Amino acid sequence: MVANMSSGQGTVINVLIVEDSETAVAMIRHSLESSGGSLCLTVVKSIAEARVWLGENTPDIAIVDLMLPDGKGTALIHQNRERANYPAIVLTGAGNEVEAVEAMKSGAMDYLVKTPAVLSDLPRVVDRCLREWGHIVRHRLAEVALRESEERFRSIFTSAAAGMAVVSPQRRIIEANPAFCRFIGYTADELTGRLVDDICVAEDRCRIAEMYADLLAQRVPSLDCERRYLRKDGTLVWGHVSLACVLSGEKGGGYCVALVQDITARKEMEEKLLLLNRELDAFVHTVSHDLRSPLTPIMGYAQFLQEQYSGTLDATAMEVLGEVRRQGERMHAMLEDLLRLATVGGLERPDAPVSCSQIIQELIADMGRVVAATGATLDVAELPELYIPKTLCMQIFDNLVGNALQYGGGGAVEVRGERSGDRVRLSVRDHGPGVPDEEKSRIFELFYRGSCGSRTNGTGIGLATVQKIARHYGGYAWVEDAPGGGSIFLVELMDGGG
């Protein structure tokens, strides 16, 4: 027989009573209802009836008689509380305490002797068992969540394309994923227990020890760096390492997780590019220097013939000699510009700041004739000081101001500069015809002179030198249309003197 009853308000507690004694059921019902809680009581008289009901329902708590007509009530109790679906209290008659204790060992939360005095305390026992059951459920859920989290980490760890390694606070490898094993050339078993120091170059070991010390002391939350690894076959590879620690409450507990991306190909390309740039600079320096040697006497001979035989040679011959001199001077200027371009990056930052305002004043003095000839005016605002070699600063302003005077159409040339932290922006504005949109991205290329430059003297190296200087100091150069006409040439670079 199944009897259901709901009482009270609020959360309803579903109680399954498995008891064949009407008297005991009455005492249980009276004791629980007297507590004033919201209850739903389900009463069955046998294990078979209980199993039928449990096939479709799950109680919040079960109160089970130890001795039932079709067997022991412990058959309804899971032996492992951590795996049970509900908590259970065992009822026993007087003299069955030993079996009741065994029932407790089989998974019951508590046991009670079926006497009026004992059963009167049933609401308190039920409340305590439900609280304990709540702790068990929360612990079970936490374990499930932890297990799912570990399974997700395991899946990522195993299938990740990047290398991953779990490392102890003592810098010993606990586990390495397949990608890291391929990267370093060892098997997982060979890496387990090995010191991180064993797979890095000797010069990096002190720095690596400092990194782990900083992480374990929680001075930094994580670290990123590029470092070399020593493979099993003795070859060196480069990895970009992201390192973070998971610390436990125990002293010296926890572990670190390292994510290692193979950047060997990129490093090799950077090294080749650096070598090529050095070779190119050396080549340009050699060519510009060696070609000047024969160029000087050629220009000298042409000048000599013009001066000594001006009365003998006809006009055509004199014109040819003049062209030889002009082309020689043009070649000489180009070689000088190539030499300046080659030396960019070969100078150290100065210890004291360089005054851009003083550089501009020196340029104005040098360009006095050009300024007068073009009818232009120079408007120079206060300029920041830079920790960049003076010769390079001079080249930036010499090229930008010189171009503004040459192509600006005789208007005002405005020179400006500002600093924002370590970033410095310099600008030179002219009021000339401007730069066509299709040429804006090309005029900083080597030897490119554009439509305006083709009608004037020049080498096409000046703006390329400005761009190279800007990039060497972490910036770039570009040109914009100025409001109202003209162009603004801008240079941004990083300067640690701010």
CSV table of C-alpha atoms in Angstrom, one decimal:
chain,number,residue,atom,x,y,z
A,1,MET,CA,0.0,0.0,0.0
A,2,VAL,CA,1.2,3.5,-0.8
A,3,ALA,CA,0.0,6.5,1.2
A,4,ASN,CA,0.9,10.1,0.3
A,5,MET,CA,0.4,13.3,2.3
A,6,SER,CA,1.7,16.9,1.9
A,7,SER,CA,1.7,19.3,4.8
A,8,GLY,CA,3.1,22.8,5.6
A,9,GLN,CA,4.5,25.4,3.2
A,10,GLY,CA,7.8,26.1,1.4
A,11,THR,CA,10.1,23.4,0.1
A,12,VAL,CA,8.6,20.0,0.3
A,13,ILE,CA,10.7,17.1,1.6
A,14,ASN,CA,9.9,13.8,0.0
A,15,VAL,CA,10.2,11.0,2.5
A,16,LEU,CA,10.0,7.3,1.6
A,17,ILE,CA,8.9,5.1,4.5
A,18,VAL,CA,9.5,1.4,4.0
A,19,GLU,CA,7.8,-0.2,7.0
A,20,ASP,CA,5.3,-3.1,7.4
A,21,SER,CA,4.2,-2.2,10.9
A,22,GLU,CA,1.1,0.1,11.0
A,23,THR,CA,2.0,1.1,14.6
A,24,ALA,CA,5.5,2.1,13.6
A,25,VAL,CA,4.3,4.0,10.5
A,26,ALA,CA,1.8,5.9,12.8
A,27,MET,CA,4.6,6.9,15.2
A,28,ILE,CA,6.9,8.0,12.3
A,29,ARG,CA,4.1,10.0,10.7
A,30,HIS,CA,3.1,11.7,14.0
A,31,SER,CA,6.8,12.5,14.8
A,32,LEU,CA,7.5,14.0,11.4
A,33,GLU,CA,4.3,16.0,11.1
A,34,SER,CA,4.8,17.5,14.5
A,35,SER,CA,7.9,19.2,13.3
A,36,GLY,CA,5.8,21.6,11.2
A,37,GLY,CA,7.8,21.2,8.0
A,38,SER,CA,6.5,20.7,4.5
A,39,LEU,CA,6.5,17.0,3.9
A,40,CYS,CA,5.4,14.5,1.3
A,41,LEU,CA,5.3,11.0,2.9
A,42,THR,CA,5.3,7.8,0.8
A,43,VAL,CA,4.7,4.6,2.7
A,44,VAL,CA,5.4,1.1,1.3
A,45,LYS,CA,5.5,-2.2,3.1
A,46,SER,CA,8.1,-4.3,1.3
A,47,ILE,CA,11.3,-4.2,-0.6
A,48,ALA,CA,9.4,-5.1,-3.8
A,49,GLU,CA,7.0,-2.2,-3.5
A,50,ALA,CA,9.9,0.1,-2.7
A,51,ARG,CA,11.8,-0.9,-5.8
A,52,VAL,CA,8.7,-0.3,-7.9
A,53,TRP,CA,8.3,3.2,-6.5
A,54,LEU,CA,12.1,3.9,-6.7
A,55,GLY,CA,12.0,3.0,-10.4
A,56,GLU,CA,10.1,6.2,-11.1
A,57,ASN,CA,10.9,8.4,-8.1
A,58,THR,CA,13.9,9.6,-6.0
A,59,PRO,CA,13.2,10.5,-2.4
A,60,ASP,CA,15.0,13.3,-0.4
A,61,ILE,CA,15.4,10.7,2.3
A,62,ALA,CA,14.4,7.1,3.0
A,63,ILE,CA,13.4,5.6,6.4
A,64,VAL,CA,13.8,1.8,6.1
A,65,ASP,CA,12.9,-1.0,8.5
A,66,LEU,CA,15.8,-3.4,8.9
A,67,MET,CA,13.5,-6.5,8.8
A,68,LEU,CA,10.9,-6.6,6.1
A,69,PRO,CA,8.6,-9.4,4.9
A,70,ASP,CA,10.7,-10.0,1.8
A,71,GLY,CA,14.2,-9.5,3.1
A,72,LYS,CA,16.5,-7.0,4.9
A,73,GLY,CA,15.9,-3.3,4.2
A,74,THR,CA,19.6,-2.8,3.7
A,75,ALA,CA,19.0,-4.2,0.2
A,76,LEU,CA,17.6,-0.8,-0.6
A,77,ILE,CA,20.7,1.1,0.6
A,78,HIS,CA,23.7,1.7,-1.6
A,79,GLN,CA,26.8,0.4,0.2
A,80,ASN,CA,28.8,3.5,-1.0
A,81,ARG,CA,27.3,6.8,0.2
A,82,GLU,CA,29.3,8.7,-2.4
A,83,ARG,CA,27.4,6.8,-5.1
A,84,ALA,CA,24.0,6.6,-3.5
A,85,ASN,CA,21.0,8.4,-5.0
A,86,TYR,CA,19.4,9.3,-1.6
A,87,PRO,CA,20.3,9.1,2.1
A,88,ALA,CA,18.7,6.4,4.3
A,89,ILE,CA,17.9,5.9,8.0
A,90,VAL,CA,17.5,2.3,9.3
A,91,LEU,CA,14.9,1.4,11.8
A,92,THR,CA,15.4,-1.6,14.0
A,93,GLY,CA,13.6,-3.3,16.9
A,94,ALA,CA,15.2,-3.7,20.3
A,95,GLY,CA,18.0,-6.2,20.4
A,96,ASN,CA,18.9,-5.7,16.7
A,97,GLU,CA,21.5,-3.0,17.3
A,98,VAL,CA,24.4,-5.1,16.1
A,99,GLU,CA,22.7,-5.6,12.7
A,100,ALA,CA,21.8,-1.9,12.6
A,101,VAL,CA,25.5,-1.0,13.1
A,102,GLU,CA,26.3,-3.3,10.2
A,103,ALA,CA,23.7,-1.5,8.2
A,104,MET,CA,25.4,1.8,9.0
A,105,LYS,CA,28.6,0.4,7.6
A,106,SER,CA,26.7,-0.6,4.5
A,107,GLY,CA,25.8,3.0,3.7
A,108,ALA,CA,23.0,4.1,6.0
A,109,MET,CA,23.3,7.6,7.4
A,110,ASP,CA,21.9,6.6,10.9
A,111,TYR,CA,19.8,4.0,12.7
A,112,LEU,CA,17.0,4.3,15.3
A,113,VAL,CA,15.3,1.8,17.6
A,114,LYS,CA,11.5,1.7,17.0
A,115,THR,CA,10.4,3.1,20.4
A,116,PRO,CA,8.1,6.1,21.0
A,117,ALA,CA,10.9,7.9,22.9
A,118,VAL,CA,13.5,7.4,20.1
A,119,LEU,CA,11.1,8.1,17.2
A,120,SER,CA,10.0,11.4,18.8
A,121,ASP,CA,13.5,12.7,18.0
A,122,LEU,CA,13.2,11.6,14.3
A,123,PRO,CA,12.7,15.2,12.9
A,124,ARG,CA,16.1,16.3,14.3
A,125,VAL,CA,17.8,13.1,13.0
A,126,VAL,CA,16.2,13.6,9.6
A,127,ASP,CA,17.4,17.3,9.5
A,128,ARG,CA,20.9,16.3,10.5
A,129,CYS,CA,21.1,13.5,7.9
A,130,LEU,CA,19.8,15.9,5.2
A,131,ARG,CA,22.6,18.4,6.1
A,132,GLU,CA,25.2,15.7,5.9
A,133,TRP,CA,23.7,14.5,2.7
A,134,GLY,CA,24.0,18.0,1.3
A,135,HIS,CA,27.7,18.0,2.1
A,136,ILE,CA,28.1,14.7,0.3
A,137,VAL,CA,26.2,15.9,-2.8
A,138,ARG,CA,28.2,19.1,-3.0
A,139,HIS,CA,31.4,17.1,-2.6
A,140,ARG,CA,30.2,14.8,-5.3
A,141,LEU,CA,29.4,17.7,-7.7
A,142,ALA,CA,32.8,19.3,-7.0
A,143,GLU,CA,34.4,16.0,-7.8
A,144,VAL,CA,32.4,15.7,-11.0
A,145,ALA,CA,33.3,19.2,-12.0
A,146,LEU,CA,37.0,18.6,-11.2
A,147,ARG,CA,36.9,15.4,-13.2
A,148,GLU,CA,35.3,17.1,-16.2
A,149,SER,CA,37.8,19.9,-16.0
A,150,GLU,CA,40.7,17.5,-15.9
A,151,GLU,CA,39.2,15.6,-18.8
A,152,ARG,CA,39.0,18.8,-20.8
A,153,PHE,CA,42.5,19.8,-19.9
A,154,ARG,CA,43.7,16.2,-20.8
A,155,SER,CA,42.0,16.5,-24.2
A,156,ILE,CA,43.6,19.9,-24.9
A,157,PHE,CA,46.9,18.7,-23.4
A,158,THR,CA,47.0,15.7,-25.7
A,159,SER,CA,45.8,17.1,-28.9
A,160,ALA,CA,47.3,20.6,-28.8
A,161,ALA,CA,49.5,21.6,-31.7
A,162,ALA,CA,51.8,23.6,-29.4
A,163,GLY,CA,54.1,21.9,-26.9
A,164,MET,CA,52.8,21.7,-23.3
A,165,ALA,CA,54.6,20.6,-20.2
A,166,VAL,CA,53.6,20.3,-16.5
A,167,VAL,CA,56.6,21.2,-14.3
A,168,SER,CA,57.0,20.8,-10.5
A,169,PRO,CA,58.2,23.7,-8.3
A,170,GLN,CA,61.6,22.0,-8.2
A,171,ARG,CA,61.7,22.5,-12.0
A,172,ARG,CA,61.3,18.8,-12.8
A,173,ILE,CA,59.0,17.7,-15.7
A,174,ILE,CA,55.9,15.9,-14.4
A,175,GLU,CA,54.4,15.4,-17.8
A,176,ALA,CA,54.9,16.5,-21.4
A,177,ASN,CA,52.4,16.3,-24.3
A,178,PRO,CA,53.1,14.7,-27.7
A,179,ALA,CA,53.8,18.1,-29.4
A,180,PHE,CA,56.4,19.0,-26.8
A,181,CYS,CA,58.0,15.6,-27.2
A,182,ARG,CA,58.3,16.0,-31.0
A,183,PHE,CA,59.7,19.5,-30.5
A,184,ILE,CA,62.4,18.4,-28.1
A,185,GLY,CA,63.1,15.0,-29.5
A,186,TYR,CA,62.6,13.0,-26.3
A,187,THR,CA,59.8,10.5,-25.4
A,188,ALA,CA,57.4,11.3,-22.7
A,189,ASP,CA,59.0,8.7,-20.4
A,190,GLU,CA,62.4,10.1,-21.0
A,191,LEU,CA,61.2,13.6,-20.1
A,192,THR,CA,59.3,12.6,-16.9
A,193,GLY,CA,61.4,13.5,-13.8
A,194,ARG,CA,64.0,15.3,-15.9
A,195,LEU,CA,65.1,18.8,-14.8
A,196,VAL,CA,64.1,21.7,-17.1
A,197,ASP,CA,67.8,22.7,-16.9
A,198,ASP,CA,68.8,19.5,-18.8
A,199,ILE,CA,67.0,20.7,-22.0
A,200,CYS,CA,68.1,24.3,-22.0
A,201,VAL,CA,71.5,25.8,-22.9
A,202,ALA,CA,73.9,26.6,-20.0
A,203,GLU,CA,73.7,30.3,-20.5
A,204,ASP,CA,70.0,30.4,-19.9
A,205,ARG,CA,69.8,28.3,-16.7
A,206,CYS,CA,70.2,31.2,-14.2
A,207,ARG,CA,67.5,33.2,-15.9
A,208,ILE,CA,65.2,30.2,-16.0
A,209,ALA,CA,65.7,29.6,-12.2
A,210,GLU,CA,64.8,33.3,-11.6
A,211,MET,CA,61.7,33.0,-13.7
A,212,TYR,CA,60.4,30.0,-11.7
A,213,ALA,CA,61.3,31.8,-8.4
A,214,ASP,CA,59.3,34.8,-9.4
A,215,LEU,CA,56.3,32.7,-10.3
A,216,LEU,CA,56.4,30.6,-7.2
A,217,ALA,CA,56.8,33.7,-5.0
A,218,GLN,CA,53.8,35.2,-6.9
A,219,ARG,CA,55.8,38.3,-7.8
A,220,VAL,CA,54.3,37.9,-11.3
A,221,PRO,CA,51.2,36.0,-12.4
A,222,SER,CA,52.7,34.6,-15.6
A,223,LEU,CA,55.8,35.0,-17.9
A,224,ASP,CA,56.5,35.1,-21.6
A,225,CYS,CA,59.9,34.8,-23.2
A,226,GLU,CA,61.8,33.4,-26.1
A,227,ARG,CA,64.5,30.8,-25.2
A,228,ARG,CA,66.6,28.1,-26.7
A,229,TYR,CA,66.1,24.4,-26.1
A,230,LEU,CA,68.6,21.6,-26.4
A,231,ARG,CA,67.2,18.6,-28.3
A,232,LYS,CA,68.1,15.0,-27.6
A,233,ASP,CA,70.2,14.9,-30.8
A,234,GLY,CA,72.2,18.0,-29.6
A,235,THR,CA,70.7,20.5,-32.0
A,236,LEU,CA,69.3,23.8,-30.8
A,237,VAL,CA,65.7,24.9,-31.3
A,238,TRP,CA,63.8,28.1,-30.3
A,239,GLY,CA,60.6,28.2,-28.4
A,240,HIS,CA,58.2,31.0,-27.3
A,241,VAL,CA,57.3,30.1,-23.7
A,242,SER,CA,54.2,31.1,-21.8
A,243,LEU,CA,54.6,30.0,-18.2
A,244,ALA,CA,52.1,30.1,-15.3
A,245,CYS,CA,51.9,28.4,-11.9
A,246,VAL,CA,49.0,26.7,-10.1
A,247,LEU,CA,49.8,26.8,-6.4
A,248,SER,CA,48.3,24.6,-3.6
A,249,GLY,CA,47.9,25.5,0.0
A,250,GLU,CA,50.8,23.2,1.0
A,251,LYS,CA,54.2,24.6,1.2
A,252,GLY,CA,56.1,23.8,-2.0
A,253,GLY,CA,52.9,22.4,-3.5
A,254,GLY,CA,51.4,23.0,-6.9
A,255,TYR,CA,52.8,22.9,-10.4
A,256,CYS,CA,53.6,25.1,-13.4
A,257,VAL,CA,52.2,24.8,-16.9
A,258,ALA,CA,54.4,25.8,-19.8
A,259,LEU,CA,53.1,26.4,-23.3
A,260,VAL,CA,55.9,26.2,-25.9
A,261,GLN,CA,55.5,27.3,-29.5
A,262,ASP,CA,58.2,26.3,-32.0
A,263,ILE,CA,59.6,29.5,-33.4
A,264,THR,CA,62.8,28.0,-34.8
A,265,ALA,CA,61.9,28.7,-38.4
A,266,ARG,CA,61.1,32.4,-37.6
A,267,LYS,CA,64.4,32.8,-35.7
A,268,GLU,CA,66.4,31.3,-38.5
A,269,MET,CA,64.6,33.7,-41.0
A,270,GLU,CA,65.4,36.6,-38.7
A,271,GLU,CA,69.0,35.6,-38.5
A,272,LYS,CA,69.3,35.3,-42.3
A,273,LEU,CA,67.5,38.6,-42.8
A,274,LEU,CA,69.9,40.3,-40.3
A,275,LEU,CA,72.9,38.8,-42.0
A,276,LEU,CA,71.6,39.9,-45.4
A,277,ASN,CA,71.0,43.4,-44.2
A,278,ARG,CA,74.6,43.5,-42.8
A,279,GLU,CA,76.0,42.2,-46.1
A,280,LEU,CA,73.9,44.7,-48.0
A,281,ASP,CA,75.0,47.6,-45.8
A,282,ALA,CA,78.6,46.5,-46.2
A,283,PHE,CA,78.2,46.2,-50.0
A,284,VAL,CA,76.6,49.7,-50.2
A,285,HIS,CA,79.3,51.1,-48.0
A,286,THR,CA,82.0,49.5,-50.1
A,287,VAL,CA,80.5,50.5,-53.5
A,288,SER,CA,79.8,54.1,-52.4
A,289,HIS,CA,83.4,54.4,-51.1
A,290,ASP,CA,85.2,52.7,-54.0
A,291,LEU,CA,83.2,54.4,-56.8
A,292,ARG,CA,84.1,57.8,-55.4
A,293,SER,CA,87.8,57.2,-56.0
A,294,PRO,CA,87.7,57.1,-59.8
A,295,LEU,CA,84.8,59.6,-59.9
A,296,THR,CA,86.8,62.4,-58.5
A,297,PRO,CA,89.5,62.5,-61.2
A,298,ILE,CA,86.9,62.2,-63.9
A,299,MET,CA,85.1,65.3,-62.7
A,300,GLY,CA,88.5,67.0,-62.2
A,301,TYR,CA,89.6,66.2,-65.8
A,302,ALA,CA,86.3,67.5,-67.2
A,303,GLN,CA,86.7,70.7,-65.3
A,304,PHE,CA,90.4,71.0,-66.4
A,305,LEU,CA,89.4,70.6,-70.1
A,306,GLN,CA,86.7,73.2,-69.7
A,307,GLU,CA,89.0,75.7,-68.1
A,308,GLN,CA,92.2,75.1,-70.1
A,309,TYR,CA,90.7,74.7,-73.6
A,310,SER,CA,87.6,76.9,-73.5
A,311,GLY,CA,89.1,79.0,-76.3
A,312,THR,CA,90.0,75.9,-78.4
A,313,LEU,CA,87.0,73.6,-78.1
A,314,ASP,CA,83.7,74.4,-79.9
A,315,ALA,CA,80.4,74.9,-78.1
A,316,THR,CA,79.3,71.3,-78.5
A,317,ALA,CA,82.4,70.0,-76.9
A,318,MET,CA,82.1,72.4,-74.0
A,319,GLU,CA,78.5,71.4,-73.5
A,320,VAL,CA,79.5,67.7,-73.4
A,321,LEU,CA,82.2,68.5,-70.8
A,322,GLY,CA,79.6,70.4,-68.7
A,323,GLU,CA,77.3,67.4,-68.9
A,324,VAL,CA,80.1,65.1,-67.7
A,325,ARG,CA,80.6,67.3,-64.7
A,326,ARG,CA,76.9,67.5,-63.9
A,327,GLN,CA,76.5,63.7,-64.1
A,328,GLY,CA,79.6,63.2,-62.1
A,329,GLU,CA,78.3,65.6,-59.4
A,330,ARG,CA,74.9,63.7,-59.5
A,331,MET,CA,76.7,60.4,-59.1
A,332,HIS,CA,78.8,61.8,-56.3
A,333,ALA,CA,75.7,63.0,-54.4
A,334,MET,CA,74.1,59.6,-54.9
A,335,LEU,CA,77.1,57.8,-53.5
A,336,GLU,CA,77.1,60.1,-50.5
A,337,ASP,CA,73.4,59.4,-49.9
A,338,LEU,CA,74.0,55.6,-50.2
A,339,LEU,CA,76.8,55.8,-47.7
A,340,ARG,CA,74.6,57.6,-45.2
A,341,LEU,CA,71.9,55.0,-45.8
A,342,ALA,CA,74.3,52.2,-45.1
A,343,THR,CA,75.4,53.7,-41.8
A,344,VAL,CA,71.9,53.9,-40.3
A,345,GLY,CA,71.8,51.5,-37.4
A,346,GLY,CA,75.5,51.4,-36.9
A,347,LEU,CA,75.5,54.2,-34.2
A,348,GLU,CA,74.8,53.8,-30.5
A,349,ARG,CA,72.3,56.0,-28.7
A,350,PRO,CA,74.0,59.0,-27.1
A,351,ASP,CA,74.2,59.3,-23.3
A,352,ALA,CA,73.0,62.9,-23.4
A,353,PRO,CA,69.9,64.2,-25.3
A,354,VAL,CA,70.3,65.8,-28.7
A,355,SER,CA,68.6,69.2,-29.2
A,356,CYS,CA,66.4,69.1,-32.4
A,357,SER,CA,66.0,72.9,-32.1
A,358,GLN,CA,69.7,73.4,-32.3
A,359,ILE,CA,69.9,71.0,-35.3
A,360,ILE,CA,67.2,73.1,-37.1
A,361,GLN,CA,69.2,76.3,-36.4
A,362,GLU,CA,72.3,74.7,-37.9
A,363,LEU,CA,70.3,73.6,-41.0
A,364,ILE,CA,68.9,77.1,-41.5
A,365,ALA,CA,72.4,78.5,-41.4
A,366,ASP,CA,73.5,76.0,-44.0
A,367,MET,CA,70.5,76.4,-46.2
A,368,GLY,CA,70.4,80.2,-46.1
A,369,ARG,CA,71.0,80.6,-49.9
A,370,VAL,CA,68.3,78.0,-50.7
A,371,VAL,CA,65.8,79.6,-48.4
A,372,ALA,CA,66.6,83.0,-50.0
A,373,ALA,CA,66.4,81.6,-53.5
A,374,THR,CA,63.0,80.0,-53.0
A,375,GLY,CA,61.5,82.9,-51.1
A,376,ALA,CA,60.3,80.4,-48.4
A,377,THR,CA,60.0,81.1,-44.7
A,378,LEU,CA,60.7,78.6,-41.9
A,379,ASP,CA,58.2,78.4,-39.0
A,380,VAL,CA,59.9,76.2,-36.3
A,381,ALA,CA,58.1,75.4,-33.1
A,382,GLU,CA,59.7,74.1,-29.9
A,383,LEU,CA,61.0,70.6,-30.6
A,384,PRO,CA,61.7,67.7,-28.2
A,385,GLU,CA,65.1,66.5,-27.3
A,386,LEU,CA,66.0,63.0,-28.5
A,387,TYR,CA,68.4,60.2,-27.4
A,388,ILE,CA,69.2,59.5,-31.1
A,389,PRO,CA,72.6,60.2,-32.7
A,390,LYS,CA,72.9,63.8,-33.9
A,391,THR,CA,74.0,62.7,-37.4
A,392,LEU,CA,70.7,60.7,-37.8
A,393,CYS,CA,68.6,63.6,-36.5
A,394,MET,CA,70.4,65.8,-38.9
A,395,GLN,CA,69.6,63.5,-41.8
A,396,ILE,CA,65.9,63.4,-40.9
A,397,PHE,CA,65.5,67.2,-40.9
A,398,ASP,CA,67.9,67.8,-43.7
A,399,ASN,CA,65.9,65.5,-46.1
A,400,LEU,CA,62.4,66.7,-44.9
A,401,VAL,CA,63.2,70.4,-44.7
A,402,GLY,CA,65.2,70.2,-47.9
A,403,ASN,CA,62.4,68.6,-49.8
A,404,ALA,CA,59.9,71.1,-48.5
A,405,LEU,CA,62.0,74.0,-49.7
A,406,GLN,CA,62.6,72.3,-53.1
A,407,TYR,CA,59.0,71.3,-53.8
A,408,GLY,CA,57.0,73.7,-51.5
A,409,GLY,CA,56.6,76.4,-54.1
A,410,GLY,CA,58.1,79.1,-51.9
A,411,GLY,CA,55.5,79.1,-49.2
A,412,ALA,CA,56.0,78.7,-45.4
A,413,VAL,CA,57.7,75.5,-44.2
A,414,GLU,CA,56.4,74.5,-40.8
A,415,VAL,CA,58.5,72.2,-38.5
A,416,ARG,CA,56.8,70.7,-35.5
A,417,GLY,CA,57.6,68.0,-32.9
A,418,GLU,CA,55.9,66.5,-29.9
A,419,ARG,CA,56.5,63.7,-27.3
A,420,SER,CA,54.1,61.3,-25.7
A,421,GLY,CA,56.0,59.1,-23.3
A,422,ASP,CA,58.6,57.3,-25.3
A,423,ARG,CA,57.0,58.0,-28.6
A,424,VAL,CA,58.1,61.1,-30.5
A,425,ARG,CA,56.4,62.5,-33.6
A,426,LEU,CA,58.2,65.0,-35.9
A,427,SER,CA,56.5,66.7,-38.9
A,428,VAL,CA,57.4,69.1,-41.7
A,429,ARG,CA,54.6,70.8,-43.7
A,430,ASP,CA,54.9,72.6,-47.0
A,431,HIS,CA,52.4,74.5,-49.1
A,432,GLY,CA,53.3,73.0,-52.5
A,433,PRO,CA,51.2,70.9,-54.9
A,434,GLY,CA,51.2,67.9,-52.7
A,435,VAL,CA,51.9,64.2,-53.4
A,436,PRO,CA,49.5,62.2,-55.6
A,437,ASP,CA,47.7,59.5,-53.7
A,438,GLU,CA,49.1,56.7,-55.9
A,439,GLU,CA,52.7,57.8,-54.9
A,440,LYS,CA,52.2,58.2,-51.2
A,441,SER,CA,53.2,54.6,-50.4
A,442,ARG,CA,56.1,54.6,-52.8
A,443,ILE,CA,58.1,57.8,-52.3
A,444,PHE,CA,59.9,56.3,-49.3
A,445,GLU,CA,61.2,53.5,-51.5
A,446,LEU,CA,64.9,53.5,-52.5
A,447,PHE,CA,65.5,55.5,-55.7
A,448,TYR,CA,61.8,56.3,-56.3
A,449,ARG,CA,61.4,60.0,-57.0
A,450,GLY,CA,57.8,60.4,-58.1
A,451,SER,CA,56.3,62.7,-60.7
A,452,CYS,CA,57.6,65.9,-59.0
A,453,GLY,CA,61.1,64.6,-58.3
A,454,SER,CA,61.7,63.7,-62.0
A,455,ARG,CA,61.8,67.4,-62.8
A,456,THR,CA,64.4,68.4,-60.2
A,457,ASN,CA,67.8,67.3,-59.1
A,458,GLY,CA,67.9,64.5,-56.5
A,459,THR,CA,68.9,60.9,-55.9
A,460,GLY,CA,65.7,59.2,-54.6
A,461,ILE,CA,67.6,58.1,-51.5
A,462,GLY,CA,66.7,60.8,-49.0
A,463,LEU,CA,63.2,59.7,-47.9
A,464,ALA,CA,64.4,56.0,-48.0
A,465,THR,CA,67.0,57.0,-45.4
A,466,VAL,CA,64.4,58.8,-43.3
A,467,GLN,CA,62.2,55.6,-43.3
A,468,LYS,CA,65.1,53.4,-42.4
A,469,ILE,CA,66.0,55.6,-39.5
A,470,ALA,CA,62.4,55.6,-38.3
A,471,ARG,CA,62.1,51.9,-38.5
A,472,HIS,CA,65.4,51.3,-36.8
A,473,TYR,CA,64.0,53.2,-33.8
A,474,GLY,CA,60.7,51.3,-33.7
A,475,GLY,CA,58.6,53.7,-35.8
A,476,TYR,CA,57.8,54.7,-39.4
A,477,ALA,CA,57.5,57.6,-41.8
A,478,TRP,CA,54.6,58.6,-44.0
A,479,VAL,CA,53.0,61.5,-45.8
A,480,GLU,CA,49.6,63.1,-45.5
A,481,ASP,CA,47.7,65.8,-47.4
A,482,ALA,CA,47.7,69.1,-45.5
A,483,PRO,CA,44.5,71.0,-44.9
A,484,GLY,CA,44.3,73.7,-47.5
A,485,GLY,CA,46.9,72.2,-49.7
A,486,GLY,CA,50.4,70.9,-49.5
A,487,SER,CA,51.9,67.9,-47.7
A,488,ILE,CA,52.8,66.9,-44.2
A,489,PHE,CA,55.7,64.5,-43.9
A,490,LEU,CA,55.6,62.8,-40.5
A,491,VAL,CA,58.1,60.6,-38.7
A,492,GLU,CA,57.3,58.6,-35.5
A,493,LEU,CA,60.0,56.8,-33.5
A,494,MET,CA,60.5,55.4,-30.1
A,495,ASP,CA,62.9,57.3,-27.9
A,496,GLY,CA,63.8,56.1,-24.4
A,497,GLY,CA,64.7,59.6,-23.1
A,498,GLY,CA,61.1,60.6,-22.3
